[in-house]
C-alpha angles and dihedrals in degrees: 000000000000117000128221117281122219121191142162127051133187120311150080099260120103109281093028127098144215101196110338102194106151128060138173133173123214128219089255092057100257117144117219115197131180116231102199108193093032087056096225146098118239126204126211138177122245090263092057097258114150111242109170145316139214132200115245096246117181110228115246093012133090095234146081122226133221104254118217105166140021134196133179116246127237089245114072113248098033140089140183124231125195114207146157129242090218126013101240101032131083101238112108146157138221107211130188115217135179113245087258091056104260108149110233109173142334145200128200125242136182110232118190099189133057096231103053119166139204142190138178122241099210092182094060099023093238133137113231118209128190123189132156104322099338134090119194133186113208135186114239088254090061100255113137114247095185140328131204137183114235132200107252134150101206104012132273112312102185141357135200139164125229130217092268093055096255120138123235121196140171116229096214091240115060115315146073112216131196125208130184125234091275094055096256116140114245100182145318137210138189141083134214118258148078100269125106111289095017118123117212106178101348114197126165121038136189140155130240125222090273093054094253116149120242118195133182113228106206105179109124094240094048107039096168146123113234134195126214135179119251087262092056099257114147113248105174146301109272097193145355108224135158116256101347115191122148120040134185135173120229122222092255096048101270116142123218118199126184123214106194096163121125115286091014114065093160141124127219129206115206114199121234096259090060093048105036107025 
């Protein structure tokens, strides 16, 4: 059986990272990963082989942004990247690129927190943004569909849509929360602690093909990736991994997890048999 694959490391060369928070996997098994301080998106195969990269150029401006999150578009061949003009300021952009890195269009956003997140609701063709204590659903032309304040301790850590159009997010402290398409909370689960099923500082979130919820658990003493049912019941720990952050599910059941923490700067691919036994 195939084993997990870890790749990357710190640096500026292709295939290396300087804070790789965001990750998305396309239907044709290409991994797209933000590379924050190198101001680019890198693309890898499902065996961790470096394929290409593109700088995160902002259309119509003579600048590149610091990318923090990436999501695949509804239309094949395109993706959306959320980034900041300057690292520690609120001004940001959401930019649509082709899969080869050609900038197509943009809209501006105000992001209060450093670790903002995004996702694409392919069912409703909406871009979902999470930053600080606010979640916003936006049309691809940049017009706001709705916005809602959410109860979080440290700011939103990750965001994802489900097959019914509901929005799942991690609060960065201890819970996973679900909201409907109008921004009304449906339910939440999670407690703070080190025991199985507890979620100190949850970050990235994704769903498997059965609708189960997968969450990265980034607290230094936990360092794990956990799986829950749709109702929030703990299923099992998928992996123990240092500094997990972003997480994405491949079309064949592989799981890609980023580890952007200091002295790590890697990504790990877990084969299907380790994720969905």
